mmCIF file of C-alpha atoms in Angstrom:
data_model
loop_
_atom_site.group_PDB
_atom_site.id
_atom_site.type_symbol
_atom_site.label_atom_id
_atom_site.label_comp_id
_atom_site.label_asym_id
_atom_site.label_seq_id
_atom_site.Cartn_x
_atom_site.Cartn_y
_atom_site.Cartn_z
ATOM 1 C CA UNK U 1 -24.861 -10.252 37.797
ATOM 2 C CA UNK U 2 -23.144 -7.299 36.149
ATOM 3 C CA UNK U 3 -21.794 -4.366 38.137
ATOM 4 C CA UNK U 4 -22.155 -1.996 35.154
ATOM 5 C CA UNK U 5 -25.204 0.251 34.899
ATOM 6 C CA UNK U 6 -27.743 -1.128 32.429
ATOM 7 C CA UNK U 7 -27.194 1.734 29.955
ATOM 8 C CA UNK U 8 -23.419 1.036 29.734
ATOM 9 C CA UNK U 9 -23.982 -2.711 29.539
ATOM 10 C CA UNK U 10 -26.462 -2.252 26.654
ATOM 11 C CA UNK U 11 -24.039 0.008 24.719
ATOM 12 C CA UNK U 12 -21.214 -2.468 25.209
ATOM 13 C CA UNK U 13 -23.320 -5.333 23.853
ATOM 14 C CA UNK U 14 -24.480 -3.185 20.906
ATOM 15 C CA UNK U 15 -20.937 -2.200 19.958
ATOM 16 C CA UNK U 16 -19.757 -5.816 20.206
ATOM 17 C CA UNK U 17 -22.586 -6.975 17.930
ATOM 18 C CA UNK U 18 -21.812 -4.249 15.381
ATOM 19 C CA UNK U 19 -18.076 -4.921 15.237
ATOM 20 C CA UNK U 20 -17.292 -7.503 12.574
ATOM 21 C CA UNK U 21 -13.566 -7.780 11.958
ATOM 22 C CA UNK U 22 -13.969 -8.833 8.327
ATOM 23 C CA UNK U 23 -15.859 -5.596 7.673
ATOM 24 C CA UNK U 24 -13.207 -3.303 9.206
ATOM 25 C CA UNK U 25 -11.292 -1.370 6.567
ATOM 26 C CA UNK U 26 -8.075 -1.319 8.606
ATOM 27 C CA UNK U 27 -8.142 -5.120 8.818
ATOM 28 C CA UNK U 28 -8.976 -5.516 5.122
ATOM 29 C CA UNK U 29 -6.233 -3.084 4.083
ATOM 30 C CA UNK U 30 -3.729 -4.968 6.242
ATOM 31 C CA UNK U 31 -4.723 -8.230 4.563
ATOM 32 C CA UNK U 32 -4.570 -6.594 1.121
ATOM 33 C CA UNK U 33 -1.091 -5.267 1.961
ATOM 34 C CA UNK U 34 0.036 -8.748 3.032
ATOM 35 C CA UNK U 35 -1.279 -10.211 -0.224
ATOM 36 C CA UNK U 36 0.315 -7.452 -2.327
ATOM 37 C CA UNK U 37 3.670 -7.900 -0.561
ATOM 38 C CA UNK U 38 3.568 -11.671 -1.048
ATOM 39 C CA UNK U 39 2.786 -11.253 -4.754
ATOM 40 C CA UNK U 40 5.552 -8.656 -5.133
ATOM 41 C CA UNK U 41 8.078 -11.001 -3.526
ATOM 42 C CA UNK U 42 6.914 -14.011 -5.552
ATOM 43 C CA UNK U 43 7.433 -12.127 -8.822
ATOM 44 C CA UNK U 44 10.336 -9.805 -8.012
ATOM 45 C CA UNK U 45 11.918 -11.440 -4.966
ATOM 46 C CA UNK U 46 14.858 -12.895 -6.882
ATOM 47 C CA UNK U 47 16.185 -9.341 -7.325
ATOM 48 C CA UNK U 48 16.532 -8.934 -3.542
ATOM 49 C CA UNK U 49 14.662 -5.600 -3.659
ATOM 50 C CA UNK U 50 11.932 -4.802 -1.137
ATOM 51 C CA UNK U 51 8.757 -3.033 -2.253
ATOM 52 C CA UNK U 52 9.841 0.186 -0.500
ATOM 53 C CA UNK U 53 13.249 0.054 -2.182
ATOM 54 C CA UNK U 54 11.641 -0.519 -5.563
ATOM 55 C CA UNK U 55 9.200 2.367 -5.072
ATOM 56 C CA UNK U 56 12.049 4.732 -4.146
ATOM 57 C CA UNK U 57 14.019 3.624 -7.202
ATOM 58 C CA UNK U 58 10.941 3.924 -9.423
ATOM 59 C CA UNK U 59 10.434 7.522 -8.228
ATOM 60 C CA UNK U 60 14.049 8.368 -9.012
ATOM 61 C CA UNK U 61 13.584 6.733 -12.415
ATOM 62 C CA UNK U 62 10.452 8.869 -12.961
ATOM 63 C CA UNK U 63 11.718 12.184 -11.578
ATOM 64 C CA UNK U 64 15.497 12.105 -12.024
ATOM 65 C CA UNK U 65 17.697 13.656 -9.341
ATOM 66 C CA UNK U 66 15.974 14.428 -6.038
ATOM 67 C CA UNK U 67 16.927 15.453 -2.553
ATOM 68 C CA UNK U 68 16.358 12.862 0.163
ATOM 69 C CA UNK U 69 13.509 14.961 1.528
ATOM 70 C CA UNK U 70 11.733 15.188 -1.834
ATOM 71 C CA UNK U 71 12.242 11.512 -2.579
ATOM 72 C CA UNK U 72 10.681 10.665 0.769
ATOM 73 C CA UNK U 73 7.666 12.848 0.004
ATOM 74 C CA UNK U 74 7.290 11.553 -3.561
ATOM 75 C CA UNK U 75 7.597 7.942 -2.397
ATOM 76 C CA UNK U 76 5.255 8.547 0.595
ATOM 77 C CA UNK U 77 7.814 7.464 3.197
ATOM 78 C CA UNK U 78 8.631 9.036 6.535
ATOM 79 C CA UNK U 79 12.165 10.435 7.036
ATOM 80 C CA UNK U 80 13.457 7.439 9.036
ATOM 81 C CA UNK U 81 12.185 4.935 6.454
ATOM 82 C CA UNK U 82 13.552 6.786 3.427
ATOM 83 C CA UNK U 83 16.898 7.256 5.179
ATOM 84 C CA UNK U 84 17.220 3.488 5.694
ATOM 85 C CA UNK U 85 16.068 2.736 2.153
ATOM 86 C CA UNK U 86 18.613 5.168 0.701
ATOM 87 C CA UNK U 87 21.412 3.771 2.860
ATOM 88 C CA UNK U 88 20.719 0.189 1.774
ATOM 89 C CA UNK U 89 20.347 1.110 -1.914
ATOM 90 C CA UNK U 90 23.566 3.137 -1.788
ATOM 91 C CA UNK U 91 25.416 0.231 -0.148
ATOM 92 C CA UNK U 92 24.244 -2.009 -3.003
ATOM 93 C CA UNK U 93 25.377 0.486 -5.633
ATOM 94 C CA UNK U 94 21.831 1.235 -6.847
ATOM 95 C CA UNK U 95 21.851 4.955 -6.119
ATOM 96 C CA UNK U 96 24.431 7.696 -6.033
ATOM 97 C CA UNK U 97 24.633 10.526 -3.530
ATOM 98 C CA UNK U 98 26.033 13.717 -4.982
ATOM 99 C CA UNK U 99 26.596 16.952 -3.026
ATOM 100 C CA UNK U 100 24.080 19.614 -4.103
ATOM 101 C CA UNK U 101 25.854 22.331 -6.088
ATOM 102 C CA UNK U 102 23.782 25.068 -4.405
ATOM 103 C CA UNK U 103 23.822 23.697 -0.833
ATOM 104 C CA UNK U 104 26.821 21.557 0.147
ATOM 105 C CA UNK U 105 24.972 20.300 3.252
ATOM 106 C CA UNK U 106 22.367 18.585 1.097
ATOM 107 C CA UNK U 107 22.839 15.464 -0.977
ATOM 108 C CA UNK U 108 21.127 14.886 -4.297
ATOM 109 C CA UNK U 109 20.153 11.325 -5.100
ATOM 110 C CA UNK U 110 20.068 9.658 -8.491
ATOM 111 C CA UNK U 111 20.029 6.139 -9.825
ATOM 112 C CA UNK U 112 23.434 4.694 -10.611
ATOM 113 C CA UNK U 113 23.908 2.874 -13.931
ATOM 114 C CA UNK U 114 23.235 -0.383 -12.031
ATOM 115 C CA UNK U 115 20.120 1.199 -10.488
ATOM 116 C CA UNK U 116 18.819 2.252 -13.923
ATOM 117 C CA UNK U 117 19.420 -1.232 -15.299
ATOM 118 C CA UNK U 118 17.724 -2.853 -12.294
ATOM 119 C CA UNK U 119 14.647 -0.599 -12.477
ATOM 120 C CA UNK U 120 14.305 -1.261 -16.204
ATOM 121 C CA UNK U 121 14.409 -5.006 -15.505
ATOM 122 C CA UNK U 122 11.847 -4.691 -12.693
ATOM 123 C CA UNK U 123 9.252 -2.555 -14.509
ATOM 124 C CA UNK U 124 7.721 -5.428 -16.481
ATOM 125 C CA UNK U 125 7.568 -7.514 -13.312
ATOM 126 C CA UNK U 126 5.949 -4.628 -11.447
ATOM 127 C CA UNK U 127 3.183 -4.576 -14.051
ATOM 128 C CA UNK U 128 2.738 -8.322 -13.509
ATOM 129 C CA UNK U 129 2.472 -7.673 -9.755
ATOM 130 C CA UNK U 130 -0.337 -5.160 -10.340
ATOM 131 C CA UNK U 131 -2.150 -7.523 -12.704
ATOM 132 C CA UNK U 132 -1.912 -10.349 -10.194
ATOM 133 C CA UNK U 133 -3.118 -8.186 -7.300
ATOM 134 C CA UNK U 134 -6.067 -6.891 -9.317
ATOM 135 C CA UNK U 135 -6.685 -10.256 -10.987
ATOM 136 C CA UNK U 136 -9.996 -10.978 -9.244
ATOM 137 C CA UNK U 137 -11.474 -7.696 -10.564
ATOM 138 C CA UNK U 138 -13.011 -6.905 -13.944
ATOM 139 C CA UNK U 139 -11.561 -4.008 -15.954
ATOM 140 C CA UNK U 140 -14.339 -1.693 -14.742
ATOM 141 C CA UNK U 141 -13.851 -2.807 -11.138
ATOM 142 C CA UNK U 142 -10.085 -2.231 -11.435
ATOM 143 C CA UNK U 143 -10.618 1.342 -12.606
ATOM 144 C CA UNK U 144 -13.179 1.989 -9.881
ATOM 145 C CA UNK U 145 -10.995 0.392 -7.197
ATOM 146 C CA UNK U 146 -7.931 2.429 -8.212
ATOM 147 C CA UNK U 147 -9.952 5.643 -8.217
ATOM 148 C CA UNK U 148 -11.367 4.908 -4.772
ATOM 149 C CA UNK U 149 -8.001 3.956 -3.273
ATOM 150 C CA UNK U 150 -6.422 7.147 -4.693
ATOM 151 C CA UNK U 151 -9.222 9.116 -3.072
ATOM 152 C CA UNK U 152 -8.542 7.498 0.308
ATOM 153 C CA UNK U 153 -4.767 7.999 0.218
#
C-alpha cells in the first residue's frame, strides 16, 4: 500500500509512462555528440588534435588574429575551456601569442606557420567527418537538419 496521496501517485505513474529515454533530446544529442566525436577521431585522430582544438584553429584560420576572449566567443567555448585549448596549442607550436599593440595586457592569437599547415591538412578530413556524420541523411534531410540545429544553438 502506498503512503502517497492518490493524486500524487497518479501523476508519478503518468510522468513515468510518458518519459521515454530514446525520445529525450538531451539523450539523443549526447549520443549524436559521441558518434560525431568518434568519427572525428577515426578520420583526424592521427594528427593528435581534439575537436575543440581543431575548431579553435579553424576559427583563427577563418578570422585571422583574435583576442582570447573573441576566439572563445567565436568558437563557442567558455573561458576556462578556451584557455586550456590555447595553452595546449601554443605548447605544440600551433598558435602564436602576440602582445596587443593597443593594450599590452591583452594577447592576440594567430596561427603559427605550423598551425596554418596543419589546418590546411585537416580541412579535407573535416569535410569527410561531416559527410560521415550526415551519411544516413538525404541531401534534403541534411539541409533541413543543419537548419534546425542552427536554430536550436
